[in-house]
Coordinates of C-alpha atoms (C1' of nucleotides) in Angstrom, one line a residue:
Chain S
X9 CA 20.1 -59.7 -8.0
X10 CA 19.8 -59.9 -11.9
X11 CA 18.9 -62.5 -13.8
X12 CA 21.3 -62.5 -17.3
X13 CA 21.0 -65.1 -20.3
X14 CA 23.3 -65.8 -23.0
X15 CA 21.1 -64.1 -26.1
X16 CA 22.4 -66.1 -29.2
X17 CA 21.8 -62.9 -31.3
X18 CA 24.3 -60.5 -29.5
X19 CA 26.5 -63.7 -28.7
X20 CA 26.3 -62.3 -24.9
X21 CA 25.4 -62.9 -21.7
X22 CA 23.1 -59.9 -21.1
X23 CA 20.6 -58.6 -18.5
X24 CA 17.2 -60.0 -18.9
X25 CA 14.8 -57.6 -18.9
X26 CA 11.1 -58.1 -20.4
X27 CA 9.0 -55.6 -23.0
X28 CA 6.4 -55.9 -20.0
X29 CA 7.8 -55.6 -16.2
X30 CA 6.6 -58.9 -14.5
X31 CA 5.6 -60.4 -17.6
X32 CA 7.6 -63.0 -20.4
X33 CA 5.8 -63.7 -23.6
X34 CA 8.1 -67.2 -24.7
X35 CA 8.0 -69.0 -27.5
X36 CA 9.6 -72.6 -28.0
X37 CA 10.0 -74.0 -31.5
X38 CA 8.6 -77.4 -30.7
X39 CA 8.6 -80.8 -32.4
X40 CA 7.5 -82.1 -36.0
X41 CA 5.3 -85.0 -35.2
X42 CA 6.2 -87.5 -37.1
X43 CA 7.7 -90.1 -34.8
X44 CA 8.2 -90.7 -31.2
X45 CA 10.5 -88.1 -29.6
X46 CA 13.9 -89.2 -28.9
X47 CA 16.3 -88.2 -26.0
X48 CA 17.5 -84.8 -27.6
X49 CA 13.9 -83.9 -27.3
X50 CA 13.9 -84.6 -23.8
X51 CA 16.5 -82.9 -23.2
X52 CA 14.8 -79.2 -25.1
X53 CA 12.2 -80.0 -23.5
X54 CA 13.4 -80.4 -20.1
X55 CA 15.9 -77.1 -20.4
X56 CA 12.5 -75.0 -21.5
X57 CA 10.6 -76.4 -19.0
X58 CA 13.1 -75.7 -16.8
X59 CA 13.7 -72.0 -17.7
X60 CA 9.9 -71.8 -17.5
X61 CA 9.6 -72.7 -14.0
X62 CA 12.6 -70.8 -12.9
X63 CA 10.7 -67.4 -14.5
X64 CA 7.9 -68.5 -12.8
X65 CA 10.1 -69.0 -9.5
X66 CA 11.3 -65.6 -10.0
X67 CA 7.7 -64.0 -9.9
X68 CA 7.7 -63.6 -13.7
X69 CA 4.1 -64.3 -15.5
X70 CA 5.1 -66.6 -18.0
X71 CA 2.9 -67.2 -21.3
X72 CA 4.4 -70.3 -22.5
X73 CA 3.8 -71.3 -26.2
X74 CA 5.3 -74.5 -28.3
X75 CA 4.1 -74.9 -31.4
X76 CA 3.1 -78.7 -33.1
X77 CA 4.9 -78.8 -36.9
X78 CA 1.7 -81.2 -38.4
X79 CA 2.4 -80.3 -41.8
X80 CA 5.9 -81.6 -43.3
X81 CA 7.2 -84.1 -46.0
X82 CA 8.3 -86.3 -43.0
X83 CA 4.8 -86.8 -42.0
X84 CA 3.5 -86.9 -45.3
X85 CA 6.0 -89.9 -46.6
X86 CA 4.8 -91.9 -43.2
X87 CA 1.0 -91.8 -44.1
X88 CA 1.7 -92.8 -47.5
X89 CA 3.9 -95.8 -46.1
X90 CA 1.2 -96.7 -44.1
X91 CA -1.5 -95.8 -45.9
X92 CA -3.0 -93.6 -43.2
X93 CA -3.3 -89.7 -43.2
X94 CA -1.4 -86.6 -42.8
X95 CA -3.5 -85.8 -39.9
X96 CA -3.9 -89.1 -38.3
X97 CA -0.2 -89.5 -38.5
X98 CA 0.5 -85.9 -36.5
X99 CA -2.6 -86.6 -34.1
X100 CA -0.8 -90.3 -33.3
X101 CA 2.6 -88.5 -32.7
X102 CA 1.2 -85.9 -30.5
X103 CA -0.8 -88.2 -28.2
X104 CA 3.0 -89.9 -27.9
X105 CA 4.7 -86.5 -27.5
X106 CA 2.1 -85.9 -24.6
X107 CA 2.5 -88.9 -23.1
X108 CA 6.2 -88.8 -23.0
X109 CA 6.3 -85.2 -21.7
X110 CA 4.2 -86.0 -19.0
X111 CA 6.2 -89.1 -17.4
X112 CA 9.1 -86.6 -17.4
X113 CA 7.1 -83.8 -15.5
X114 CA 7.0 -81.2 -18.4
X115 CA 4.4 -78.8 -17.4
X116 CA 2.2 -78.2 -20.1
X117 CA 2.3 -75.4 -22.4
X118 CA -0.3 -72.3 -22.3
X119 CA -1.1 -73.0 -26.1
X120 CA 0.1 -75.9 -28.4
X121 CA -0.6 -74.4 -31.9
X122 CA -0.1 -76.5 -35.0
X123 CA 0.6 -75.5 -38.2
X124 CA -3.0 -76.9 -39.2
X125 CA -4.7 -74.7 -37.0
X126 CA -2.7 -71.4 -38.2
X127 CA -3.6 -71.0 -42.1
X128 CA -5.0 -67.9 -41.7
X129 CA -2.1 -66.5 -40.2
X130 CA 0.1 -67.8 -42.6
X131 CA -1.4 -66.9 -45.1
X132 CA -2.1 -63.0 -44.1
X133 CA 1.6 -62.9 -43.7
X134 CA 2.9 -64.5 -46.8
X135 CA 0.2 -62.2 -48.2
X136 CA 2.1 -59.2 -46.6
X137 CA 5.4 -59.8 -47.7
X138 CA 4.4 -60.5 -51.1
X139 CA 2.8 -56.7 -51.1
X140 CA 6.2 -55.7 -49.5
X141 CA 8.3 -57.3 -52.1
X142 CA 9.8 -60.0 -50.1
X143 CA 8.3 -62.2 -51.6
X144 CA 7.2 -63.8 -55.1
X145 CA 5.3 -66.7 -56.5
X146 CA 6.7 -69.2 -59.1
X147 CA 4.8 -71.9 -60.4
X148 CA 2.5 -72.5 -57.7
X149 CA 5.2 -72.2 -55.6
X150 CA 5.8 -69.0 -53.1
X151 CA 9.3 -68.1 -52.1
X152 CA 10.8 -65.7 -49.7
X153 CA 13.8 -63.3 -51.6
X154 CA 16.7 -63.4 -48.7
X155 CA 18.5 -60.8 -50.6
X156 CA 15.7 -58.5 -50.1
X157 CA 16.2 -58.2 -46.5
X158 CA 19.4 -56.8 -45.4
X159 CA 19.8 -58.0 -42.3
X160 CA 19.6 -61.9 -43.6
X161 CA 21.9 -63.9 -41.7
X162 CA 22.2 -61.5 -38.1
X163 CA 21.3 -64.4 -35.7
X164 CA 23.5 -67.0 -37.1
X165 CA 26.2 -64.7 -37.8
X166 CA 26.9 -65.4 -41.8
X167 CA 27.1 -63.7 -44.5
X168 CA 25.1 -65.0 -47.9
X169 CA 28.2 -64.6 -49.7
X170 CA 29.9 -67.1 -47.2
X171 CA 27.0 -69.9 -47.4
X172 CA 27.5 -72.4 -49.8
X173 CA 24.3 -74.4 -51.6
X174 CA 24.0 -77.9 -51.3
X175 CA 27.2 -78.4 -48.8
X176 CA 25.1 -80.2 -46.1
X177 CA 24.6 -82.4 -48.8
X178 CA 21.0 -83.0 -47.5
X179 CA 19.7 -81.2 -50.5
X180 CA 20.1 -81.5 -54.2
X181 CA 20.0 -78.3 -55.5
X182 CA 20.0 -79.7 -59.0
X183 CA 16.1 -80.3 -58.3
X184 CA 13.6 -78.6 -60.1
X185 CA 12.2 -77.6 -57.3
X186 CA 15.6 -75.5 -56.7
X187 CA 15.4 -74.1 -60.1
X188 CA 12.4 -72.3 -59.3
X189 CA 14.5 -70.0 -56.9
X190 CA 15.9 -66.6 -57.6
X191 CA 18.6 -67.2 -55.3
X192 CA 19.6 -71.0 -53.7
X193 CA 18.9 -69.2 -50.3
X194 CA 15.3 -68.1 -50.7
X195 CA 13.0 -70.4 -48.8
X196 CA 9.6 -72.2 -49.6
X197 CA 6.8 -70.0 -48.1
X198 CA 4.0 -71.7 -49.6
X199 CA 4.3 -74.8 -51.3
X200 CA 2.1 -75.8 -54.5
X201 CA -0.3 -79.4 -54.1
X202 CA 1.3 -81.9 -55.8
X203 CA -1.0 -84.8 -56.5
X204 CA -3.0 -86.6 -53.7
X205 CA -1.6 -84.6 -51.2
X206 CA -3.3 -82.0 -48.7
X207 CA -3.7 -79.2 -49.7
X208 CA -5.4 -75.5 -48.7
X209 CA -6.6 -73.1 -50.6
X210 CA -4.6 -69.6 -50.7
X211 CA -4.5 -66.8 -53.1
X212 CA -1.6 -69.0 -54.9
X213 CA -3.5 -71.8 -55.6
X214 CA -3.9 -75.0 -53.6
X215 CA -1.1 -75.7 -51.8
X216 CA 0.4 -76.0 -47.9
X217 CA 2.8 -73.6 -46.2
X218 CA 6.7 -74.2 -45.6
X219 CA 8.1 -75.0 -42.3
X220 CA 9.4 -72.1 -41.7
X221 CA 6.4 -69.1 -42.2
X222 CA 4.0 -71.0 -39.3
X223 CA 5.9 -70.1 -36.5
X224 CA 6.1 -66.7 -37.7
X225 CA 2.5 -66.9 -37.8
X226 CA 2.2 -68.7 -34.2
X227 CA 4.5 -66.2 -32.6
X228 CA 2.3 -63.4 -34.0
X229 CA -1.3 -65.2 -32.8
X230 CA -0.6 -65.8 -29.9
X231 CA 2.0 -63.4 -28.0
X232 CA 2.3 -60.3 -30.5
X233 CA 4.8 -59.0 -33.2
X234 CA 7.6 -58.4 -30.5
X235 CA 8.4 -61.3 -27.8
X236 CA 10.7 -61.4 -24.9
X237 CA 12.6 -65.1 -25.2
X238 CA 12.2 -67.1 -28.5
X239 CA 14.0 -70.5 -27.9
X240 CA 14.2 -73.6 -29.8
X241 CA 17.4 -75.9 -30.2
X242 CA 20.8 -75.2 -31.5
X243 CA 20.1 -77.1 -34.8
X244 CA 17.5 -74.6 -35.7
X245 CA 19.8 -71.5 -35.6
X246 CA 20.1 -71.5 -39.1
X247 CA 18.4 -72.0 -41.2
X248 CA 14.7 -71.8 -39.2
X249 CA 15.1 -68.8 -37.0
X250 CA 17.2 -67.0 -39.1
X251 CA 13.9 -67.3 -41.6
X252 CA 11.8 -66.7 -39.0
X253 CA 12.9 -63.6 -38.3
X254 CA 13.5 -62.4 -41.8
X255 CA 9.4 -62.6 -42.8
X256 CA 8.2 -61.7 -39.5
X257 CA 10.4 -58.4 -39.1
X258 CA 10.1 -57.7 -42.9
X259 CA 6.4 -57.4 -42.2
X260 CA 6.2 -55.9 -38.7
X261 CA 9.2 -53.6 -38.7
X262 CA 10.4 -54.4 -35.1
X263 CA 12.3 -57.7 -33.6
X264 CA 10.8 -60.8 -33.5
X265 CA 12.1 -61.5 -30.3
X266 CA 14.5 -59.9 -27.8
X267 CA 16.2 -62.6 -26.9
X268 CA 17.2 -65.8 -28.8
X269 CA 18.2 -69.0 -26.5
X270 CA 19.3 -72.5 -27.7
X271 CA 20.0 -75.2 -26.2
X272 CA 23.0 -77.8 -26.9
X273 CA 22.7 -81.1 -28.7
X274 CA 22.5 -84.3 -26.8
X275 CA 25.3 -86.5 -28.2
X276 CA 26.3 -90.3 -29.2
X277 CA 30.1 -91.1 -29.1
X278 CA 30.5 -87.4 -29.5
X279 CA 28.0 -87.4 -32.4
X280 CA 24.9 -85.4 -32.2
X281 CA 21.6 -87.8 -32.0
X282 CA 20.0 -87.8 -34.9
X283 CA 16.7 -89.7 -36.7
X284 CA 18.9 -89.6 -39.6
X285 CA 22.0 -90.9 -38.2
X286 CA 20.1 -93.6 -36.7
X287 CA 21.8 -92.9 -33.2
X288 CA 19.0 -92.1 -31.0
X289 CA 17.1 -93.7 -28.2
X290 CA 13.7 -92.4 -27.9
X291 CA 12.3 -91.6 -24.4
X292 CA 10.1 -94.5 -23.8
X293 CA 12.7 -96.9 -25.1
X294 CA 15.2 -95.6 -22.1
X295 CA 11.9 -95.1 -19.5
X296 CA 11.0 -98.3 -20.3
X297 CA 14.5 -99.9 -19.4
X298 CA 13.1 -99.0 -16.9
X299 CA 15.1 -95.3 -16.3
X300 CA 14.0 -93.3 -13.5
X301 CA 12.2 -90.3 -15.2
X302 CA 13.7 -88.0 -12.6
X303 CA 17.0 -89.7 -13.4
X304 CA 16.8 -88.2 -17.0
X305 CA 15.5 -84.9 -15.9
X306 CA 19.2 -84.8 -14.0
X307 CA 21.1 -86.1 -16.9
X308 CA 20.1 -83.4 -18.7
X309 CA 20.4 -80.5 -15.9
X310 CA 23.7 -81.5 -15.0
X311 CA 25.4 -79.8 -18.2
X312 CA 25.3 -76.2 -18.8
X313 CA 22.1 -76.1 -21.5
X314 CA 24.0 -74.8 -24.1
X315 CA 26.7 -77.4 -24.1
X316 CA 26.7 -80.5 -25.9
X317 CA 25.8 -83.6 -23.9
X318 CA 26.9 -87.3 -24.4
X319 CA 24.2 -90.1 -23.6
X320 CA 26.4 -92.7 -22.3
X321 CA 24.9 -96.4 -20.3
X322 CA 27.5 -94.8 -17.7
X323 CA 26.0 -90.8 -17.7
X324 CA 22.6 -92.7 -17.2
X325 CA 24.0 -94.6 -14.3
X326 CA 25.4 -91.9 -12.6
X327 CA 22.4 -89.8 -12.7
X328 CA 20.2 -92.4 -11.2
X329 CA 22.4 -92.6 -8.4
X330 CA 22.5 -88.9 -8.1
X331 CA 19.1 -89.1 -8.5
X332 CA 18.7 -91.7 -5.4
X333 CA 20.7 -89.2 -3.4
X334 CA 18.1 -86.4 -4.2
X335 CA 15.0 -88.6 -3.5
X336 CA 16.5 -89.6 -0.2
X337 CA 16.8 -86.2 0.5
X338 CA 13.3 -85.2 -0.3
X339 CA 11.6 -88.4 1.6
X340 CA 13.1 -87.2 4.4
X341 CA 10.1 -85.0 5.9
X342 CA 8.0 -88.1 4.9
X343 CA 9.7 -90.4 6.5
X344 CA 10.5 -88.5 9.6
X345 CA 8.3 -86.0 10.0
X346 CA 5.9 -87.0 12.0
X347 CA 8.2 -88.3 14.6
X348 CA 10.4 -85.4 14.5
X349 CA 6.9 -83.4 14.6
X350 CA 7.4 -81.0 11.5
X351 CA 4.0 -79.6 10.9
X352 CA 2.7 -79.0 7.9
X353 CA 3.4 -75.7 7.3
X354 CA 5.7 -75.7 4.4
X355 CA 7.0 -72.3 4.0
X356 CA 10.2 -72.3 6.8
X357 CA 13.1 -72.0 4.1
X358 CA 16.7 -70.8 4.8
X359 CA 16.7 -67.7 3.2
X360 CA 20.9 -68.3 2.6
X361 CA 20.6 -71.2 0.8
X362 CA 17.5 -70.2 -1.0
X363 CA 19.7 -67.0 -2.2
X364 CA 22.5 -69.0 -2.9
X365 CA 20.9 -71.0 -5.7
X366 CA 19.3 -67.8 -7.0
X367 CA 23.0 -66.1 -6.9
X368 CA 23.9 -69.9 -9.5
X369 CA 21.1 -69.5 -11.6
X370 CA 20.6 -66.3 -11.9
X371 CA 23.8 -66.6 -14.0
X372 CA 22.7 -67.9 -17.4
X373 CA 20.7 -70.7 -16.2
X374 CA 23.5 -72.4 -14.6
X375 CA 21.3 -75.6 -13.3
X376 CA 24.4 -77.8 -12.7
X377 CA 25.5 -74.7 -9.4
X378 CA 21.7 -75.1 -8.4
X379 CA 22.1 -78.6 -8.2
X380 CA 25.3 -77.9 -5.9
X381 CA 22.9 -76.4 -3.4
X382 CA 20.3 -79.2 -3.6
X383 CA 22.8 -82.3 -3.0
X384 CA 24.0 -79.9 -0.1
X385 CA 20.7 -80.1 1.4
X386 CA 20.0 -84.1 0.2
X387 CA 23.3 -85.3 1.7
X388 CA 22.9 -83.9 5.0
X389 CA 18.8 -84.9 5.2
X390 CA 20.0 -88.4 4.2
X391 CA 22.8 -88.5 6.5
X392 CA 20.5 -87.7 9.7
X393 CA 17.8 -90.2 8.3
X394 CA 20.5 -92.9 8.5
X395 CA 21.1 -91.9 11.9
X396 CA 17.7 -92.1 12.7
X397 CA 16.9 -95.3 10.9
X398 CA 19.8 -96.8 13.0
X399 CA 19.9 -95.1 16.4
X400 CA 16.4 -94.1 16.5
X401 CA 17.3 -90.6 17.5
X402 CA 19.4 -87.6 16.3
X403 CA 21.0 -84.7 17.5
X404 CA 20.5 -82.3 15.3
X405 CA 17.5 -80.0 16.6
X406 CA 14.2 -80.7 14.6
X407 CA 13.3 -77.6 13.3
X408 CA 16.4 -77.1 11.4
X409 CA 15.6 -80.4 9.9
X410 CA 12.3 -78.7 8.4
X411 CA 13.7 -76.2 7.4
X412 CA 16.2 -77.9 5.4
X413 CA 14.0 -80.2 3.8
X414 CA 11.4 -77.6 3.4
X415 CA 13.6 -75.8 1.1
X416 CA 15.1 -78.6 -0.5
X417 CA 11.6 -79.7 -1.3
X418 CA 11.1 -76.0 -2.6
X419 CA 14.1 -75.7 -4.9
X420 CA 14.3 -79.3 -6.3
X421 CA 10.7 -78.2 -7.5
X422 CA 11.7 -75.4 -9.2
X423 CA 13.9 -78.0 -11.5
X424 CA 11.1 -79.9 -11.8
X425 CA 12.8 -82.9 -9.4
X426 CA 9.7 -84.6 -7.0
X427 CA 9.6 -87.5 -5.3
X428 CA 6.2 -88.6 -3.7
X429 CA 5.6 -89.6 -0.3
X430 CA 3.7 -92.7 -2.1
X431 CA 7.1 -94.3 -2.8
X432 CA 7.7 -94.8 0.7
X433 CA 4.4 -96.9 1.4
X434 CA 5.1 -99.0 -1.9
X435 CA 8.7 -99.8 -0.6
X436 CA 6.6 -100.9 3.1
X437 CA 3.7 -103.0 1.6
X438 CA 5.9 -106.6 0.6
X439 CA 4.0 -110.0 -0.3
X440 CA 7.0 -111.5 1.1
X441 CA 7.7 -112.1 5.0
X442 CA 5.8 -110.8 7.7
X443 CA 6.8 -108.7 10.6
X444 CA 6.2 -111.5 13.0
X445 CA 8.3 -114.1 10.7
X446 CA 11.1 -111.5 11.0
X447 CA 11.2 -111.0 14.4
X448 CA 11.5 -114.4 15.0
X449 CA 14.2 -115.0 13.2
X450 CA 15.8 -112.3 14.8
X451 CA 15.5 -113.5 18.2
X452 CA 16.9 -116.8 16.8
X453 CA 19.9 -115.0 15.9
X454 CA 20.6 -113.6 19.2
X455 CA 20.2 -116.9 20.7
X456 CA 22.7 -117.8 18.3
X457 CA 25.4 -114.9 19.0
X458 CA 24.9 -115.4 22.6
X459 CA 26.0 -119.1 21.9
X460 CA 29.1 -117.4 19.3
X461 CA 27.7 -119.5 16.8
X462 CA 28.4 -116.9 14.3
X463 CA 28.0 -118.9 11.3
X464 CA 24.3 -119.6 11.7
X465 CA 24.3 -115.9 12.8
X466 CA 25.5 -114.5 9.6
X467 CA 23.2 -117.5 8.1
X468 CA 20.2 -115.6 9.4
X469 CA 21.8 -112.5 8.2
X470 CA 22.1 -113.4 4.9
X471 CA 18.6 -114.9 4.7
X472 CA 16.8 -112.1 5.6
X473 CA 18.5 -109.8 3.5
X474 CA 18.1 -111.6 0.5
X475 CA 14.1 -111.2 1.5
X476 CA 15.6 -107.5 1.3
X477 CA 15.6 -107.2 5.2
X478 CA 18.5 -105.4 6.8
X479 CA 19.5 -106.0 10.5
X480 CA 21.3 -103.8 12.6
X481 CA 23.0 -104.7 15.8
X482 CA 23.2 -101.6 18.3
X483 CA 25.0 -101.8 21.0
X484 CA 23.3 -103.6 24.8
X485 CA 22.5 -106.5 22.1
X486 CA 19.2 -104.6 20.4
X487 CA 18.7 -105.5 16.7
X488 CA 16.8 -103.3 15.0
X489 CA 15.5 -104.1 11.1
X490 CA 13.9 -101.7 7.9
X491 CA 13.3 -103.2 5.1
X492 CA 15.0 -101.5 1.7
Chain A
rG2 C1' 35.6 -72.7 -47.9
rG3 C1' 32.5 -69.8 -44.2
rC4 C1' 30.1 -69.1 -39.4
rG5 C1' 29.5 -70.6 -34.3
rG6 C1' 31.0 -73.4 -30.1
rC7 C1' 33.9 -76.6 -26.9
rA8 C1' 38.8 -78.6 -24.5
rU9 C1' 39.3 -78.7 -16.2
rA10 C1' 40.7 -85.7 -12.2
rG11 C1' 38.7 -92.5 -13.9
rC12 C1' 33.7 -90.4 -15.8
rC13 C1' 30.2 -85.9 -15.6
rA14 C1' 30.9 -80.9 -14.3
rA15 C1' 31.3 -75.6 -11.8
rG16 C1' 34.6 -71.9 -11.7
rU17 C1' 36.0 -66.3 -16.4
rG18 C1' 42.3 -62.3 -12.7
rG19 C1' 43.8 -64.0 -6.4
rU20 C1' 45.9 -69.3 -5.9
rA21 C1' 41.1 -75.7 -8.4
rA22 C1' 32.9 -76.3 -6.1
rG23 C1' 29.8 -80.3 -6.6
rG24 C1' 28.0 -85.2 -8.5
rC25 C1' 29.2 -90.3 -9.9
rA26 C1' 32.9 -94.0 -9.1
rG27 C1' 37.2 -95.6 -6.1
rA28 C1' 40.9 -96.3 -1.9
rG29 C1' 42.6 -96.5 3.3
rG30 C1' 41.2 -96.1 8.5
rU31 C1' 38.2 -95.8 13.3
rC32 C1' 34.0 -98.6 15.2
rU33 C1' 31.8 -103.8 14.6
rG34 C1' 32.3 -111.3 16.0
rC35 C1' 30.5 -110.1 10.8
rA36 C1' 27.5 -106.2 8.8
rA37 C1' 24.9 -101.4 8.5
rA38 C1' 25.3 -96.4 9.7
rA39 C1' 28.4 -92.6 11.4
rC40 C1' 33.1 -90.4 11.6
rC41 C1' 38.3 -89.4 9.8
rU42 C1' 41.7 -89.6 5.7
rU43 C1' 42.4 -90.0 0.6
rU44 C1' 41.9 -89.5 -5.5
rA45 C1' 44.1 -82.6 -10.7
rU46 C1' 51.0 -79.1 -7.5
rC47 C1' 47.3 -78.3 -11.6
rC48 C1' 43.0 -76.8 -15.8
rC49 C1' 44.9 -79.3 -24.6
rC50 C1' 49.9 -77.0 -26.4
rC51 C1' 53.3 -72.6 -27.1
rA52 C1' 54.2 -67.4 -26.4
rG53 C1' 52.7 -62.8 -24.2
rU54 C1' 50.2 -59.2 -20.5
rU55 C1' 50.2 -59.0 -15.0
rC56 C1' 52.8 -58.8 -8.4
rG57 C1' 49.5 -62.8 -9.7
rA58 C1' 45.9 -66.5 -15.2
rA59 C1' 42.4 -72.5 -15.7
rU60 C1' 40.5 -67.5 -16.1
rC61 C1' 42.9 -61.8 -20.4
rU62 C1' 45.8 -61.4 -25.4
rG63 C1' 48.1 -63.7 -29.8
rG64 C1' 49.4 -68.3 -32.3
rG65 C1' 48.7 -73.5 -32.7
rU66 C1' 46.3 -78.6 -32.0
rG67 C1' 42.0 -81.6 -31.4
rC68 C1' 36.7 -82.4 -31.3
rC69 C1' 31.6 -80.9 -32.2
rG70 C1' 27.4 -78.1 -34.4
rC71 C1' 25.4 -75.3 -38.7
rC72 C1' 25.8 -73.8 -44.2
rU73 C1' 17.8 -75.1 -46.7
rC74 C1' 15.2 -82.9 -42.5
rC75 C1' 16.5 -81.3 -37.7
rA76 C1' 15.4 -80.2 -30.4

RNA sequence: GGCGGCAUAGCCAAGUGGUAAGGCAGAGGUCUGCAAAACCUUUAUCCCCCAGUUCGAAUCUGGGUGCCGCCUCCA
């Protein structure tokens, strides 16, 4: 079986196939840290995370890298409203970032580089292209000529001619600043110090790279001049990775990367979530609703990663319950293993079901057909632990059990979905009534049904399960209880 | 104006030539004094619209319509 991606630059699905067999060098244009991250963050993060462990899953050796943007206006204009730093602002943000990531089971990156720690990178290659001609200074500034490289606008599929200045209307291109350019297109590679702000010494004069020329630099560092999977989100087709690959392959010759993945935009009211529109929620706003972490993580994996997503109170809710489906499902072996006598062997997996999900996403990461495979699994595990948890006993020969949760278990981790044993034991230890108290009352109810008194049956009933007790009658008058 | 993408049930969503997965939500029934669980049945005669190709299309082609993203803050 072959694993194929849609590669943005060829606007295909193609064969994945690495510069190194068993080996993917991956880069993922990370955040600027300027504020907390907000859902559409999550959700990049979550997709590349995702494709990460899915590599790993499929015995690739995955160097992961995601780069920390610590030097940008955004960041600037918060220390000054604060009256803080550049660098205590960024180191703030990426404590957050880490903290955030981490409730949501992102496993860490090989490397975080930040822009701070790459100077010399940057400025070897700005360096470079100036000695190639793509580049010239003006007025402390440095900028990158577009029209000198003729492949500008390949990735994102434009032509120069087509673009047209200023129509984002997020720039004025009246600004001085913009009068410095050659051409509206060419970008800042190196930006002169204005007053009171950081600044680094170059060749140009004091100054502080643009956004664009340190991931150049990071990519180079850190995995080499040609990479196998560059990602990053939608947004950053154009104009960042277009860039990106414009100074890195003017310098080196060769592609930046081989293939180019983005992922879709997380949407409000069909409008994509945005600092600047005001419409996002960050992650520990929604965590702290409280939202099941794992609840997000399937919000997100439910939609093909390239397609836009709406955040909706309603998408939330669903998840959580599919969520509560999946958890059952993975308890299961916890909950019933020991009387069912699994042993602890963990590596009995159905080798159908396990190729079936490969067969989904092996096919462009298509996470929502995994998932089709894992609620398989969860359904049927919590079905039989409802059977057990009322009759005590199942048909359904234990061995097959293990071997179903044992892969479910194995494939929900390779989507990043756990659920620990521990939640199990929290749901058991209660302040509230004690097993003795319960059992009482439960005798008091039989003496009632015996007697058809049904009301002060149902009374009992309703007591206990507002103490979050539930009674079941069997047949032969045997009530058993769980708590919930 | 240009480039790219999307349109499948109440909601989310898979499916890319062979007669509509799955999730969430809902309905009816069997069983039960009532519950719970389990089981059974059920919710798109149809995939934005029109035309075409084909024995056959949600899937391919052409033309529309609507929505979204990008055109130097952006995941």
């Amino acid at each position: 079986m072959t694993l194929t991606l849609y590669n943005t630059l060829t606007r295909r699905k193609e064969t994945f196939t690495p510069l190194q067999a068993g080996k993917v060098q991956m880069y993922y244009c990370g955040v600027t840290v300027y504020d907390y991250c907000h859902l559409g963050h999550a959700r990049a993060c979550i997709v590349w995370d995702v494709v990460r462990r899915y590599l790993q899953w499929r015995g690739y050796q995955v160097k992961y890298i995601q780069n920390f943007t610590d030097i940008d206006d955004k960041i600037l204009n918060r220390a000054r409203d604060e009256g803080s730093s550049m660098q205590a602002v960024a180191e703030r943000y990426i404590q957050a970032y880490f903290e955030d990531m981490d409730r949501l089971n992102i496993q860490r990156a090989d490397a975080y580089p930040r822009a701070t720690h790459t100077l010399d990178g940057i400025k070897r290659l700005v360096y470079e292209l100036e000695q190639k001609g793509y580049a010239y200074p003006a007025d402390g500034d440095v900028y990158y000529a577009v029209r000198q490289f003729n492949t500008y606008g390949k990735l994102s599929g434009r032509k120069l001619e087509d673009l047209q200045a200023g129509k984002s209307d997020r720039v004025n291109i009246e600004d001085p600043e913009y009068q410095k350019k050659k051409d509206p297109f060419d970008f800042a590679l190196w930006k002169g110090a204005k007053a009171g702000e950081p600044a680094w010494e170059s060749p140009w004069g004091a100054g502080r790279p643009g956004w664009h020329i340190e991931c150049s630099a990071m990519v180079r560092d850190n995995l080499g001049e040609t990479i196998d999977i560059h990602a990053g989100g939608a947004d950053l087709i154009f104009p960042h990775h277009e860039n990106e690959i414009a100074q890195s392959e003017a310098v080196t010759g060769k592609p930046l990367a081989n293939y180019w993945m983005h992922n879709g935009m997380v949407t409000v009211d069909g409008e994509k979530m945005s600092k600047s529109l005001g419409n996002f929620i960050t992650i520990r706003e929604l965590l702290d609703r409280p939202t099941d972490p794992m609840a997000v993580r399937l919000f997100v994996l439910t939609a093909q990663y390239r397609k836009p997503i709406d955040f909706t109170d309603e998408a939330i809710a669903a998840a959580t319950n599919g969520w509560h489906t999946l958890r059952e499902g993975l308890l299961f072996g916890y909950q019933y293993g020991n009387q069912l006598g699994f042993e602890e062997r963990g590596s009995h997996l159905i080798p159908e079901v396990v190729q079936r999900f490969q067969e989904e996403v092996d096919d462009d990461f298509n996470f929502p057909g995994g998932l089709t495979v894992l609620f398989e699994l969860a359904k049927e595990l919590r079905r039989e632990g409802n059977i057990l948890m009322h009759q005590g006993k199942t048909e359904t020969p234990p061995e097959q059990l293990e071997q179903q949760w044992h892969t479910l278990v194995a494939l929900a981790q390779v989507l990043g979905f756990e659920a620990e044993a521990e939640t199990i034991v929290e749901t058991n230890v209660t302040d509230g009534i004690s097993d003795t108290e319960i059992e009482n009352l439960i005798q008091m109810r039989l003496a009632a049904k015996k007697a058809k008194n049904f009301v002060e049956a149902d009374r009992i009933r309703n007591e206990l399960q507002a103490q979050g007790i539930t009674l079941i009658d069997q047949p032969g008058g045997v009530t058993r209880w769980h708590r919930n």
